[in-house]
Amino acid sequence: MKRLLMFLIIIVFLIFFDVLISISLPYYLRPNIWLAYIVFVALFKSHIESVVSGFVLGVIYDVIHLTVFGVNILLFSSVGYVCGWLNKHVDETLWNVQLIVMFLGTMVYVFLYFLLLLIIKISKPGIHHLLSIISTVVVGFILIRLLNLFYSQQIDRQL
Amino acid sequence: MTLKEFVSKYRPTIFFILSLFFSILCLSTQSTTKYLLTIRSFFVYFFSFTYIPVYRIVNYPLVVVNRFVKIPFLYEENLKLKKVVKDMYILKLQNEHLIRQIDELSTYKGLSAIPQYRFINCEIVTREYKEWFNECIVNIDGDSELVTDDSPVIAYLAPDKFFFVGRIWSKRGNIAKVLLVTNTLSMIPVRIKNKNTHGILIGSSSPILYIDYILLEDDIRIGDTVVTFGINNLPEGVEIGRVENILGISDTGFKKVSVKLGYNINSIKNLLILVRQ
C-alpha cells in the first residue's frame, strides 16, 4: 500500500514537472523525465518492476499527451526491459554507472522511436529530435541522483 | 522445469511480451476503430487546449469543470434542436405542398411557371491581390453541374441580407472563377428600389461603382438603394449598394451616379451561387 502511494505521488510529480518543462522549453529540447524514472526503477528496484512501471507510465503518458495511443507503452516497456537486465549486475550507486545507463536508456528510446516513426509514420523524423537526447541524459542523471539520495535516506530510516 | 518455475524465472520477459502485445494491439486499432477515435476526440475536447491536455488540467481547471457542467445544457439544447428539426420538416412538407398547388393552379389558368431557384454554397479559395477587385476563384460545395456560366453569385449577411457579388465567369469541375461586380468588365442592368429608374452598373476595380445610361428625366437621389434588374440569368431585386453621389451627365449623354457597395467586399469568404432548378 505504501509503495503504491509512493508510486502515485511520484506520478503526480512527474506530470507536474512534465507540464513545467513543456511550457518552458521547445519540444526538441524537452527532457523526458519519465524515462529517467524508469531507468531509476531498473537500477534500484527490480527487473519486473521496471517493465511494469514502463508499462504504467507509458499508458499515462499516452493518455495525457494524446499521442498515438500505444507508442509510449511500447517504448517505455522496452526501455524498462532492456535497462532491467542490468539490475544487480552493476553497482547502481556509482555516478558514472547511472550516467551510462541513463544514456543507454535514452538511446534505446530514441532508436525505437525513430523505428516507429518509419513504420507507422506518426510524424516526420528530424535531426532536431536528437537534441532532446542531451537534455534527457543531463536532467535524467540529476533526477536519478536526487531519487537515489531520497531512496537511500528512506532505506537508512527503515534500518 | 515446471510451468510455475518457468513463469517465475522469466516473469519480466513474459510481462514485457504482454505489454508489447498490448501496445501493438492499441496501435493497430488506432486507425480502424472509430469508437476509439471518438473517445480520443472526447478527451481532446475536454482536456486539450493546445496539444498537451495537461496544460488545461494545471492551468485552466475551471475551463475543464465548466465544460463538464455544460453537458446537461448541451443535452437540453440538443433536445430543443431535435424538436426544431421536426417542425422544420413539417414546414418543408407544407411548403412542397403549396408549391405543388401553385404549379397546378398556374397550369390550370395557363400562366407561365415561376422560375425555381436554388442556392449552392461556395467558398473563395484564391483571391490574387493584383486582381482583388476583379475576380476570385471559388470552390463549389455541392452539385456543381447545375452551375453554369453567368450564374449569379450572392453574399449572405446575417440575419436576412443578400447582396449581389458577381457572376460565374468560367467553371472547371468544382472550381469556378467569379467575375466580381467591381471588375471594369462587369456591366449589369440595375434599377433603383421602389422607383422606375434603370441603368447599367459598371465596375471600376475599386469599392466604388458607377451607374451609367440613366435617363436624364429619371428620379435618382443620394442614398437610394440599387438592386439588380431581372434580365437574363440575373435575379430580380438583389441589393448591391447605395447611391453615393450624383456625378451629372457623362460622355454618353446620360446621367451618371456613383454607388457604394452595401457590403465589405474585402471580407467576403463564403458565397452562394443562385441556380435555376
PDB file of C-alpha atoms in Angstrom, chain B:
ATOM      1  CA  MET B   1      11.326 -27.194 -15.408  1.00  0.00           C
ATOM      2  CA  THR B   2       7.688 -26.805 -14.431  1.00  0.00           C
ATOM      3  CA  LEU B   3       5.449 -24.058 -15.765  1.00  0.00           C
ATOM      4  CA  LYS B   4       5.485 -22.284 -12.403  1.00  0.00           C
ATOM      5  CA  GLU B   5       9.281 -22.237 -12.344  1.00  0.00           C
ATOM      6  CA  PHE B   6       9.386 -21.037 -15.940  1.00  0.00           C
ATOM      7  CA  VAL B   7       6.971 -18.199 -15.184  1.00  0.00           C
ATOM      8  CA  SER B   8       8.814 -17.150 -12.039  1.00  0.00           C
ATOM      9  CA  LYS B   9      12.160 -17.214 -13.869  1.00  0.00           C
ATOM     10  CA  TYR B  10      11.083 -15.338 -16.973  1.00  0.00           C
ATOM     11  CA  ARG B  11       8.447 -13.090 -15.390  1.00  0.00           C
ATOM     12  CA  PRO B  12       9.904  -9.782 -16.740  1.00  0.00           C
ATOM     13  CA  THR B  13      10.165 -11.222 -20.255  1.00  0.00           C
ATOM     14  CA  ILE B  14       6.598 -12.551 -20.134  1.00  0.00           C
ATOM     15  CA  PHE B  15       5.283  -9.229 -18.882  1.00  0.00           C
ATOM     16  CA  PHE B  16       7.327  -7.382 -21.499  1.00  0.00           C
ATOM     17  CA  ILE B  17       5.875  -9.567 -24.281  1.00  0.00           C
ATOM     18  CA  LEU B  18       2.364  -8.957 -22.925  1.00  0.00           C
ATOM     19  CA  SER B  19       2.905  -5.186 -22.844  1.00  0.00           C
ATOM     20  CA  LEU B  20       4.317  -5.315 -26.389  1.00  0.00           C
ATOM     21  CA  PHE B  21       1.274  -7.255 -27.493  1.00  0.00           C
ATOM     22  CA  PHE B  22      -0.997  -4.704 -25.808  1.00  0.00           C
ATOM     23  CA  SER B  23       0.747  -1.714 -27.392  1.00  0.00           C
ATOM     24  CA  ILE B  24       0.717  -3.323 -30.858  1.00  0.00           C
ATOM     25  CA  LEU B  25      -2.979  -4.064 -30.381  1.00  0.00           C
ATOM     26  CA  CYS B  26      -3.572  -0.404 -29.486  1.00  0.00           C
ATOM     27  CA  LEU B  27      -1.516   0.794 -32.447  1.00  0.00           C
ATOM     28  CA  SER B  28      -3.288  -1.498 -34.911  1.00  0.00           C
ATOM     29  CA  THR B  29      -6.763  -0.498 -33.721  1.00  0.00           C
ATOM     30  CA  GLN B  30      -5.836   3.187 -33.882  1.00  0.00           C
ATOM     31  CA  SER B  31      -6.932   3.873 -37.420  1.00  0.00           C
ATOM     32  CA  THR B  32      -9.612   1.229 -37.678  1.00  0.00           C
ATOM     33  CA  THR B  33     -11.717   1.666 -34.549  1.00  0.00           C
ATOM     34  CA  LYS B  34     -13.959   4.679 -34.828  1.00  0.00           C
ATOM     35  CA  TYR B  35     -15.072   4.230 -31.221  1.00  0.00           C
ATOM     36  CA  LEU B  36     -11.517   4.672 -30.024  1.00  0.00           C
ATOM     37  CA  LEU B  37     -11.239   7.799 -32.144  1.00  0.00           C
ATOM     38  CA  THR B  38     -14.480   9.068 -30.620  1.00  0.00           C
ATOM     39  CA  ILE B  39     -13.141   8.563 -27.104  1.00  0.00           C
ATOM     40  CA  ARG B  40      -9.961  10.377 -28.095  1.00  0.00           C
ATOM     41  CA  SER B  41     -11.959  13.234 -29.611  1.00  0.00           C
ATOM     42  CA  PHE B  42     -13.885  13.446 -26.348  1.00  0.00           C
ATOM     43  CA  PHE B  43     -10.603  13.724 -24.471  1.00  0.00           C
ATOM     44  CA  VAL B  44      -9.311  16.314 -26.897  1.00  0.00           C
ATOM     45  CA  TYR B  45     -12.472  18.408 -26.489  1.00  0.00           C
ATOM     46  CA  PHE B  46     -12.373  18.416 -22.719  1.00  0.00           C
ATOM     47  CA  PHE B  47      -8.691  18.431 -21.976  1.00  0.00           C
ATOM     48  CA  SER B  48      -6.803  19.740 -24.918  1.00  0.00           C
ATOM     49  CA  PHE B  49      -6.447  23.481 -25.232  1.00  0.00           C
ATOM     50  CA  THR B  50      -3.219  23.082 -27.086  1.00  0.00           C
ATOM     51  CA  TYR B  51      -1.795  19.727 -27.953  1.00  0.00           C
ATOM     52  CA  ILE B  52      -0.950  18.681 -24.427  1.00  0.00           C
ATOM     53  CA  PRO B  53      -4.073  18.262 -22.295  1.00  0.00           C
ATOM     54  CA  VAL B  54      -2.173  18.572 -19.055  1.00  0.00           C
ATOM     55  CA  TYR B  55      -1.879  22.296 -19.747  1.00  0.00           C
ATOM     56  CA  ARG B  56      -5.596  22.567 -19.262  1.00  0.00           C
ATOM     57  CA  ILE B  57      -5.672  20.476 -16.111  1.00  0.00           C
ATOM     58  CA  VAL B  58      -2.936  22.506 -14.480  1.00  0.00           C
ATOM     59  CA  ASN B  59      -3.501  25.951 -15.993  1.00  0.00           C
ATOM     60  CA  TYR B  60      -7.214  26.030 -16.705  1.00  0.00           C
ATOM     61  CA  PRO B  61      -9.014  23.717 -14.270  1.00  0.00           C
ATOM     62  CA  LEU B  62     -12.098  25.957 -14.252  1.00  0.00           C
ATOM     63  CA  VAL B  63     -12.468  25.707 -18.001  1.00  0.00           C
ATOM     64  CA  VAL B  64     -12.476  21.929 -17.820  1.00  0.00           C
ATOM     65  CA  VAL B  65     -15.007  21.940 -14.959  1.00  0.00           C
ATOM     66  CA  ASN B  66     -17.209  24.406 -16.847  1.00  0.00           C
ATOM     67  CA  ARG B  67     -17.189  22.158 -19.860  1.00  0.00           C
ATOM     68  CA  PHE B  68     -18.374  19.235 -17.784  1.00  0.00           C
ATOM     69  CA  VAL B  69     -21.077  21.449 -16.235  1.00  0.00           C
ATOM     70  CA  LYS B  70     -22.203  22.355 -19.742  1.00  0.00           C
ATOM     71  CA  ILE B  71     -23.084  18.744 -20.586  1.00  0.00           C
ATOM     72  CA  PRO B  72     -26.712  18.855 -19.266  1.00  0.00           C
ATOM     73  CA  PHE B  73     -27.271  22.198 -21.001  1.00  0.00           C
ATOM     74  CA  LEU B  74     -25.902  20.777 -24.229  1.00  0.00           C
ATOM     75  CA  TYR B  75     -28.227  17.824 -23.855  1.00  0.00           C
ATOM     76  CA  GLU B  76     -31.226  20.153 -23.361  1.00  0.00           C
ATOM     77  CA  GLU B  77     -30.186  22.234 -26.353  1.00  0.00           C
ATOM     78  CA  ASN B  78     -29.869  19.101 -28.399  1.00  0.00           C
ATOM     79  CA  LEU B  79     -33.423  18.061 -27.487  1.00  0.00           C
ATOM     80  CA  LYS B  80     -34.745  21.515 -28.436  1.00  0.00           C
ATOM     81  CA  LEU B  81     -32.863  21.403 -31.733  1.00  0.00           C
ATOM     82  CA  LYS B  82     -34.341  17.991 -32.478  1.00  0.00           C
ATOM     83  CA  LYS B  83     -37.811  19.476 -31.931  1.00  0.00           C
ATOM     84  CA  VAL B  84     -36.959  22.396 -34.241  1.00  0.00           C
ATOM     85  CA  VAL B  85     -35.777  19.942 -36.896  1.00  0.00           C
ATOM     86  CA  LYS B  86     -39.102  18.098 -36.652  1.00  0.00           C
ATOM     87  CA  ASP B  87     -41.037  21.372 -37.002  1.00  0.00           C
ATOM     88  CA  MET B  88     -38.870  22.390 -39.933  1.00  0.00           C
ATOM     89  CA  TYR B  89     -39.564  19.089 -41.624  1.00  0.00           C
ATOM     90  CA  ILE B  90     -43.323  19.696 -41.285  1.00  0.00           C
ATOM     91  CA  LEU B  91     -42.874  23.216 -42.676  1.00  0.00           C
ATOM     92  CA  LYS B  92     -40.876  21.791 -45.572  1.00  0.00           C
ATOM     93  CA  LEU B  93     -43.693  19.368 -46.369  1.00  0.00           C
ATOM     94  CA  GLN B  94     -46.227  22.203 -46.206  1.00  0.00           C
ATOM     95  CA  ASN B  95     -44.030  24.313 -48.480  1.00  0.00           C
ATOM     96  CA  GLU B  96     -43.720  21.492 -51.019  1.00  0.00           C
ATOM     97  CA  HIS B  97     -47.473  21.044 -50.929  1.00  0.00           C
ATOM     98  CA  LEU B  98     -48.069  24.771 -51.539  1.00  0.00           C
ATOM     99  CA  ILE B  99     -45.580  24.823 -54.435  1.00  0.00           C
ATOM    100  CA  ARG B 100     -47.384  21.858 -55.994  1.00  0.00           C
ATOM    101  CA  GLN B 101     -50.692  23.692 -55.566  1.00  0.00           C
ATOM    102  CA  ILE B 102     -49.295  26.853 -57.199  1.00  0.00           C
ATOM    103  CA  ASP B 103     -47.973  24.767 -60.126  1.00  0.00           C
ATOM    104  CA  GLU B 104     -51.338  23.105 -60.585  1.00  0.00           C
ATOM    105  CA  LEU B 105     -53.201  26.422 -60.416  1.00  0.00           C
ATOM    106  CA  SER B 106     -50.821  28.163 -62.818  1.00  0.00           C
ATOM    107  CA  THR B 107     -51.170  25.256 -65.286  1.00  0.00           C
ATOM    108  CA  TYR B 108     -54.944  25.413 -64.898  1.00  0.00           C
ATOM    109  CA  LYS B 109     -55.015  29.172 -65.524  1.00  0.00           C
ATOM    110  CA  GLY B 110     -52.407  28.975 -68.297  1.00  0.00           C
ATOM    111  CA  LEU B 111     -49.824  31.132 -66.514  1.00  0.00           C
ATOM    112  CA  SER B 112     -46.088  30.752 -67.067  1.00  0.00           C
ATOM    113  CA  ALA B 113     -44.335  28.771 -64.346  1.00  0.00           C
ATOM    114  CA  ILE B 114     -42.439  30.714 -61.670  1.00  0.00           C
ATOM    115  CA  PRO B 115     -38.705  30.026 -62.033  1.00  0.00           C
ATOM    116  CA  GLN B 116     -37.432  27.891 -59.184  1.00  0.00           C
ATOM    117  CA  TYR B 117     -34.106  28.975 -57.764  1.00  0.00           C
ATOM    118  CA  ARG B 118     -31.738  27.145 -55.535  1.00  0.00           C
ATOM    119  CA  PHE B 119     -28.621  28.159 -53.623  1.00  0.00           C
ATOM    120  CA  ILE B 120     -25.355  26.267 -53.896  1.00  0.00           C
ATOM    121  CA  ASN B 121     -22.634  27.017 -51.352  1.00  0.00           C
ATOM    122  CA  CYS B 122     -19.186  28.004 -52.447  1.00  0.00           C
ATOM    123  CA  GLU B 123     -16.074  29.253 -50.730  1.00  0.00           C
ATOM    124  CA  ILE B 124     -13.378  31.589 -52.001  1.00  0.00           C
ATOM    125  CA  VAL B 125     -10.147  29.641 -52.233  1.00  0.00           C
ATOM    126  CA  THR B 126      -7.929  32.076 -54.120  1.00  0.00           C
ATOM    127  CA  ARG B 127      -8.039  35.822 -54.489  1.00  0.00           C
ATOM    128  CA  GLU B 128      -4.963  37.349 -56.075  1.00  0.00           C
ATOM    129  CA  TYR B 129      -4.060  40.756 -54.689  1.00  0.00           C
ATOM    130  CA  LYS B 130      -3.476  42.113 -58.200  1.00  0.00           C
ATOM    131  CA  GLU B 131      -6.989  41.084 -59.178  1.00  0.00           C
ATOM    132  CA  TRP B 132      -8.538  41.807 -55.783  1.00  0.00           C
ATOM    133  CA  PHE B 133     -11.487  43.813 -57.114  1.00  0.00           C
ATOM    134  CA  ASN B 134     -11.699  41.941 -60.398  1.00  0.00           C
ATOM    135  CA  GLU B 135     -12.036  38.229 -59.824  1.00  0.00           C
ATOM    136  CA  CYS B 136     -11.744  35.382 -57.361  1.00  0.00           C
ATOM    137  CA  ILE B 137     -11.642  31.599 -57.508  1.00  0.00           C
ATOM    138  CA  VAL B 138     -14.294  29.655 -55.632  1.00  0.00           C
ATOM    139  CA  ASN B 139     -14.683  26.037 -54.675  1.00  0.00           C
ATOM    140  CA  ILE B 140     -18.236  24.883 -55.270  1.00  0.00           C
ATOM    141  CA  ASP B 141     -19.521  22.751 -52.448  1.00  0.00           C
ATOM    142  CA  GLY B 142     -22.287  20.546 -53.754  1.00  0.00           C
ATOM    143  CA  ASP B 143     -23.961  19.959 -57.075  1.00  0.00           C
ATOM    144  CA  SER B 144     -21.556  21.846 -59.340  1.00  0.00           C
ATOM    145  CA  GLU B 145     -23.182  20.508 -62.519  1.00  0.00           C
ATOM    146  CA  LEU B 146     -26.104  22.905 -62.050  1.00  0.00           C
ATOM    147  CA  VAL B 147     -23.749  25.889 -62.061  1.00  0.00           C
ATOM    148  CA  THR B 148     -23.377  27.451 -65.490  1.00  0.00           C
ATOM    149  CA  ASP B 149     -21.515  30.461 -66.823  1.00  0.00           C
ATOM    150  CA  ASP B 150     -23.162  33.744 -65.808  1.00  0.00           C
ATOM    151  CA  SER B 151     -24.825  32.177 -62.739  1.00  0.00           C
ATOM    152  CA  PRO B 152     -25.216  34.957 -60.170  1.00  0.00           C
ATOM    153  CA  VAL B 153     -23.044  34.831 -57.057  1.00  0.00           C
ATOM    154  CA  ILE B 154     -24.543  36.242 -53.896  1.00  0.00           C
ATOM    155  CA  ALA B 155     -23.203  37.061 -50.434  1.00  0.00           C
ATOM    156  CA  TYR B 156     -25.376  36.346 -47.429  1.00  0.00           C
ATOM    157  CA  LEU B 157     -25.066  38.646 -44.440  1.00  0.00           C
ATOM    158  CA  ALA B 158     -26.858  37.550 -41.320  1.00  0.00           C
ATOM    159  CA  PRO B 159     -29.674  37.799 -40.452  1.00  0.00           C
ATOM    160  CA  ASP B 160     -31.559  38.484 -43.690  1.00  0.00           C
ATOM    161  CA  LYS B 161     -29.450  40.450 -46.167  1.00  0.00           C
ATOM    162  CA  PHE B 162     -28.400  39.205 -49.597  1.00  0.00           C
ATOM    163  CA  PHE B 163     -26.009  41.149 -51.777  1.00  0.00           C
ATOM    164  CA  PHE B 164     -25.028  40.650 -55.383  1.00  0.00           C
ATOM    165  CA  VAL B 165     -21.298  39.895 -55.645  1.00  0.00           C
ATOM    166  CA  GLY B 166     -20.746  38.900 -59.242  1.00  0.00           C
ATOM    167  CA  ARG B 167     -21.231  36.212 -61.840  1.00  0.00           C
ATOM    168  CA  ILE B 168     -19.569  32.931 -62.709  1.00  0.00           C
ATOM    169  CA  TRP B 169     -17.010  33.688 -65.380  1.00  0.00           C
ATOM    170  CA  SER B 170     -15.779  30.212 -66.137  1.00  0.00           C
ATOM    171  CA  LYS B 171     -16.042  26.818 -64.486  1.00  0.00           C
ATOM    172  CA  ARG B 172     -13.980  23.647 -64.443  1.00  0.00           C
ATOM    173  CA  GLY B 173     -15.207  20.819 -62.235  1.00  0.00           C
ATOM    174  CA  ASN B 174     -15.789  22.149 -58.739  1.00  0.00           C
ATOM    175  CA  ILE B 175     -13.643  25.226 -59.277  1.00  0.00           C
ATOM    176  CA  ALA B 176     -15.082  28.373 -60.783  1.00  0.00           C
ATOM    177  CA  LYS B 177     -13.817  31.863 -61.500  1.00  0.00           C
ATOM    178  CA  VAL B 178     -16.121  34.674 -60.355  1.00  0.00           C
ATOM    179  CA  LEU B 179     -16.281  37.963 -62.208  1.00  0.00           C
ATOM    180  CA  LEU B 180     -16.790  40.423 -59.389  1.00  0.00           C
ATOM    181  CA  VAL B 181     -19.245  43.260 -59.716  1.00  0.00           C
ATOM    182  CA  THR B 182     -16.353  45.680 -59.186  1.00  0.00           C
ATOM    183  CA  ASN B 183     -14.494  44.472 -62.288  1.00  0.00           C
ATOM    184  CA  THR B 184     -14.307  47.021 -65.096  1.00  0.00           C
ATOM    185  CA  LEU B 185     -15.557  44.289 -67.451  1.00  0.00           C
ATOM    186  CA  SER B 186     -18.672  43.789 -65.332  1.00  0.00           C
ATOM    187  CA  MET B 187     -21.712  45.625 -66.668  1.00  0.00           C
ATOM    188  CA  ILE B 188     -25.064  44.615 -65.291  1.00  0.00           C
ATOM    189  CA  PRO B 189     -28.542  46.094 -65.635  1.00  0.00           C
ATOM    190  CA  VAL B 190     -29.746  47.603 -62.371  1.00  0.00           C
ATOM    191  CA  ARG B 191     -32.648  49.655 -61.099  1.00  0.00           C
ATOM    192  CA  ILE B 192     -33.386  51.832 -58.109  1.00  0.00           C
ATOM    193  CA  LYS B 193     -35.507  50.112 -55.473  1.00  0.00           C
ATOM    194  CA  ASN B 194     -39.171  51.195 -55.489  1.00  0.00           C
ATOM    195  CA  LYS B 195     -38.558  53.528 -58.446  1.00  0.00           C
ATOM    196  CA  ASN B 196     -38.784  53.176 -62.185  1.00  0.00           C
ATOM    197  CA  THR B 197     -35.167  54.208 -62.718  1.00  0.00           C
ATOM    198  CA  HIS B 198     -32.865  51.926 -64.657  1.00  0.00           C
ATOM    199  CA  GLY B 199     -29.234  51.954 -65.678  1.00  0.00           C
ATOM    200  CA  ILE B 200     -26.093  49.919 -66.216  1.00  0.00           C
ATOM    201  CA  LEU B 201     -23.796  49.284 -63.270  1.00  0.00           C
ATOM    202  CA  ILE B 202     -20.141  49.407 -64.286  1.00  0.00           C
ATOM    203  CA  GLY B 203     -17.209  48.379 -62.098  1.00  0.00           C
ATOM    204  CA  SER B 204     -14.040  50.407 -61.608  1.00  0.00           C
ATOM    205  CA  SER B 205     -11.647  47.983 -59.842  1.00  0.00           C
ATOM    206  CA  SER B 206     -12.476  49.700 -56.558  1.00  0.00           C
ATOM    207  CA  PRO B 207     -15.293  49.558 -53.981  1.00  0.00           C
ATOM    208  CA  ILE B 208     -16.973  52.484 -55.780  1.00  0.00           C
ATOM    209  CA  LEU B 209     -19.084  51.608 -58.826  1.00  0.00           C
ATOM    210  CA  TYR B 210     -20.892  53.745 -61.369  1.00  0.00           C
ATOM    211  CA  ILE B 211     -24.333  53.623 -62.898  1.00  0.00           C
ATOM    212  CA  ASP B 212     -24.405  54.996 -66.385  1.00  0.00           C
ATOM    213  CA  TYR B 213     -27.103  55.256 -69.056  1.00  0.00           C
ATOM    214  CA  ILE B 214     -29.696  56.697 -66.656  1.00  0.00           C
ATOM    215  CA  LEU B 215     -32.256  58.799 -68.481  1.00  0.00           C
ATOM    216  CA  LEU B 216     -31.926  62.496 -67.686  1.00  0.00           C
ATOM    217  CA  GLU B 217     -35.554  62.764 -66.571  1.00  0.00           C
ATOM    218  CA  ASP B 218     -35.307  59.768 -64.197  1.00  0.00           C
ATOM    219  CA  ASP B 219     -35.526  60.437 -60.475  1.00  0.00           C
ATOM    220  CA  ILE B 220     -32.421  59.338 -58.582  1.00  0.00           C
ATOM    221  CA  ARG B 221     -31.192  60.610 -55.239  1.00  0.00           C
ATOM    222  CA  ILE B 222     -28.271  60.100 -52.893  1.00  0.00           C
ATOM    223  CA  GLY B 223     -28.965  57.169 -50.556  1.00  0.00           C
ATOM    224  CA  ASP B 224     -31.235  55.292 -52.978  1.00  0.00           C
ATOM    225  CA  THR B 225     -30.859  51.525 -52.866  1.00  0.00           C
ATOM    226  CA  VAL B 226     -29.512  49.897 -56.029  1.00  0.00           C
ATOM    227  CA  VAL B 227     -30.845  46.440 -56.865  1.00  0.00           C
ATOM    228  CA  THR B 228     -30.450  44.074 -59.779  1.00  0.00           C
ATOM    229  CA  PHE B 229     -32.847  44.189 -62.675  1.00  0.00           C
ATOM    230  CA  GLY B 230     -34.045  40.702 -63.584  1.00  0.00           C
ATOM    231  CA  ILE B 231     -32.874  40.215 -67.149  1.00  0.00           C
ATOM    232  CA  ASN B 232     -31.187  37.060 -68.493  1.00  0.00           C
ATOM    233  CA  ASN B 233     -29.796  34.975 -65.687  1.00  0.00           C
ATOM    234  CA  LEU B 234     -29.932  37.756 -63.103  1.00  0.00           C
ATOM    235  CA  PRO B 235     -32.467  37.510 -60.306  1.00  0.00           C
ATOM    236  CA  GLU B 236     -34.735  40.473 -59.690  1.00  0.00           C
ATOM    237  CA  GLY B 237     -34.237  42.788 -56.739  1.00  0.00           C
ATOM    238  CA  VAL B 238     -30.974  41.595 -55.160  1.00  0.00           C
ATOM    239  CA  GLU B 239     -29.362  44.517 -53.349  1.00  0.00           C
ATOM    240  CA  ILE B 240     -25.971  45.833 -54.472  1.00  0.00           C
ATOM    241  CA  GLY B 241     -25.387  49.120 -52.654  1.00  0.00           C
ATOM    242  CA  ARG B 242     -26.493  52.710 -52.280  1.00  0.00           C
ATOM    243  CA  VAL B 243     -26.143  55.794 -54.447  1.00  0.00           C
ATOM    244  CA  GLU B 244     -23.281  57.805 -53.041  1.00  0.00           C
ATOM    245  CA  ASN B 245     -23.050  60.770 -55.379  1.00  0.00           C
ATOM    246  CA  ILE B 246     -24.747  62.215 -58.461  1.00  0.00           C
ATOM    247  CA  LEU B 247     -21.992  62.877 -60.968  1.00  0.00           C
ATOM    248  CA  GLY B 248     -24.053  64.713 -63.574  1.00  0.00           C
ATOM    249  CA  ILE B 249     -24.075  63.978 -67.297  1.00  0.00           C
ATOM    250  CA  SER B 250     -21.487  61.517 -68.607  1.00  0.00           C
ATOM    251  CA  ASP B 251     -19.762  61.360 -72.020  1.00  0.00           C
ATOM    252  CA  THR B 252     -22.562  59.117 -73.219  1.00  0.00           C
ATOM    253  CA  GLY B 253     -25.073  61.898 -72.673  1.00  0.00           C
ATOM    254  CA  PHE B 254     -26.848  60.107 -69.878  1.00  0.00           C
ATOM    255  CA  LYS B 255     -26.976  60.738 -66.146  1.00  0.00           C
ATOM    256  CA  LYS B 256     -24.191  59.080 -64.146  1.00  0.00           C
ATOM    257  CA  VAL B 257     -24.045  58.291 -60.437  1.00  0.00           C
ATOM    258  CA  SER B 258     -21.524  56.624 -58.166  1.00  0.00           C
ATOM    259  CA  VAL B 259     -22.564  53.685 -55.984  1.00  0.00           C
ATOM    260  CA  LYS B 260     -21.036  52.418 -52.767  1.00  0.00           C
ATOM    261  CA  LEU B 261     -21.284  48.694 -52.168  1.00  0.00           C
ATOM    262  CA  GLY B 262     -23.609  47.669 -49.377  1.00  0.00           C
ATOM    263  CA  TYR B 263     -21.166  45.088 -48.033  1.00  0.00           C
ATOM    264  CA  ASN B 264     -17.466  44.828 -47.346  1.00  0.00           C
ATOM    265  CA  ILE B 265     -16.068  43.265 -50.486  1.00  0.00           C
ATOM    266  CA  ASN B 266     -12.730  42.664 -48.765  1.00  0.00           C
ATOM    267  CA  SER B 267     -14.239  40.311 -46.210  1.00  0.00           C
ATOM    268  CA  ILE B 268     -16.322  38.042 -48.427  1.00  0.00           C
ATOM    269  CA  LYS B 269     -15.468  34.389 -47.941  1.00  0.00           C
ATOM    270  CA  ASN B 270     -18.481  32.085 -48.105  1.00  0.00           C
ATOM    271  CA  LEU B 271     -20.782  32.794 -51.018  1.00  0.00           C
ATOM    272  CA  LEU B 272     -23.930  31.406 -52.606  1.00  0.00           C
ATOM    273  CA  ILE B 273     -24.466  30.625 -56.259  1.00  0.00           C
ATOM    274  CA  LEU B 274     -28.016  31.035 -57.467  1.00  0.00           C
ATOM    275  CA  VAL B 275     -29.042  28.349 -59.959  1.00  0.00           C
ATOM    276  CA  ARG B 276     -32.304  27.527 -61.655  1.00  0.00           C
ATOM    277  CA  GLN B 277     -33.696  24.128 -60.751  1.00  0.00           C
TER     278      GLN B 277
END
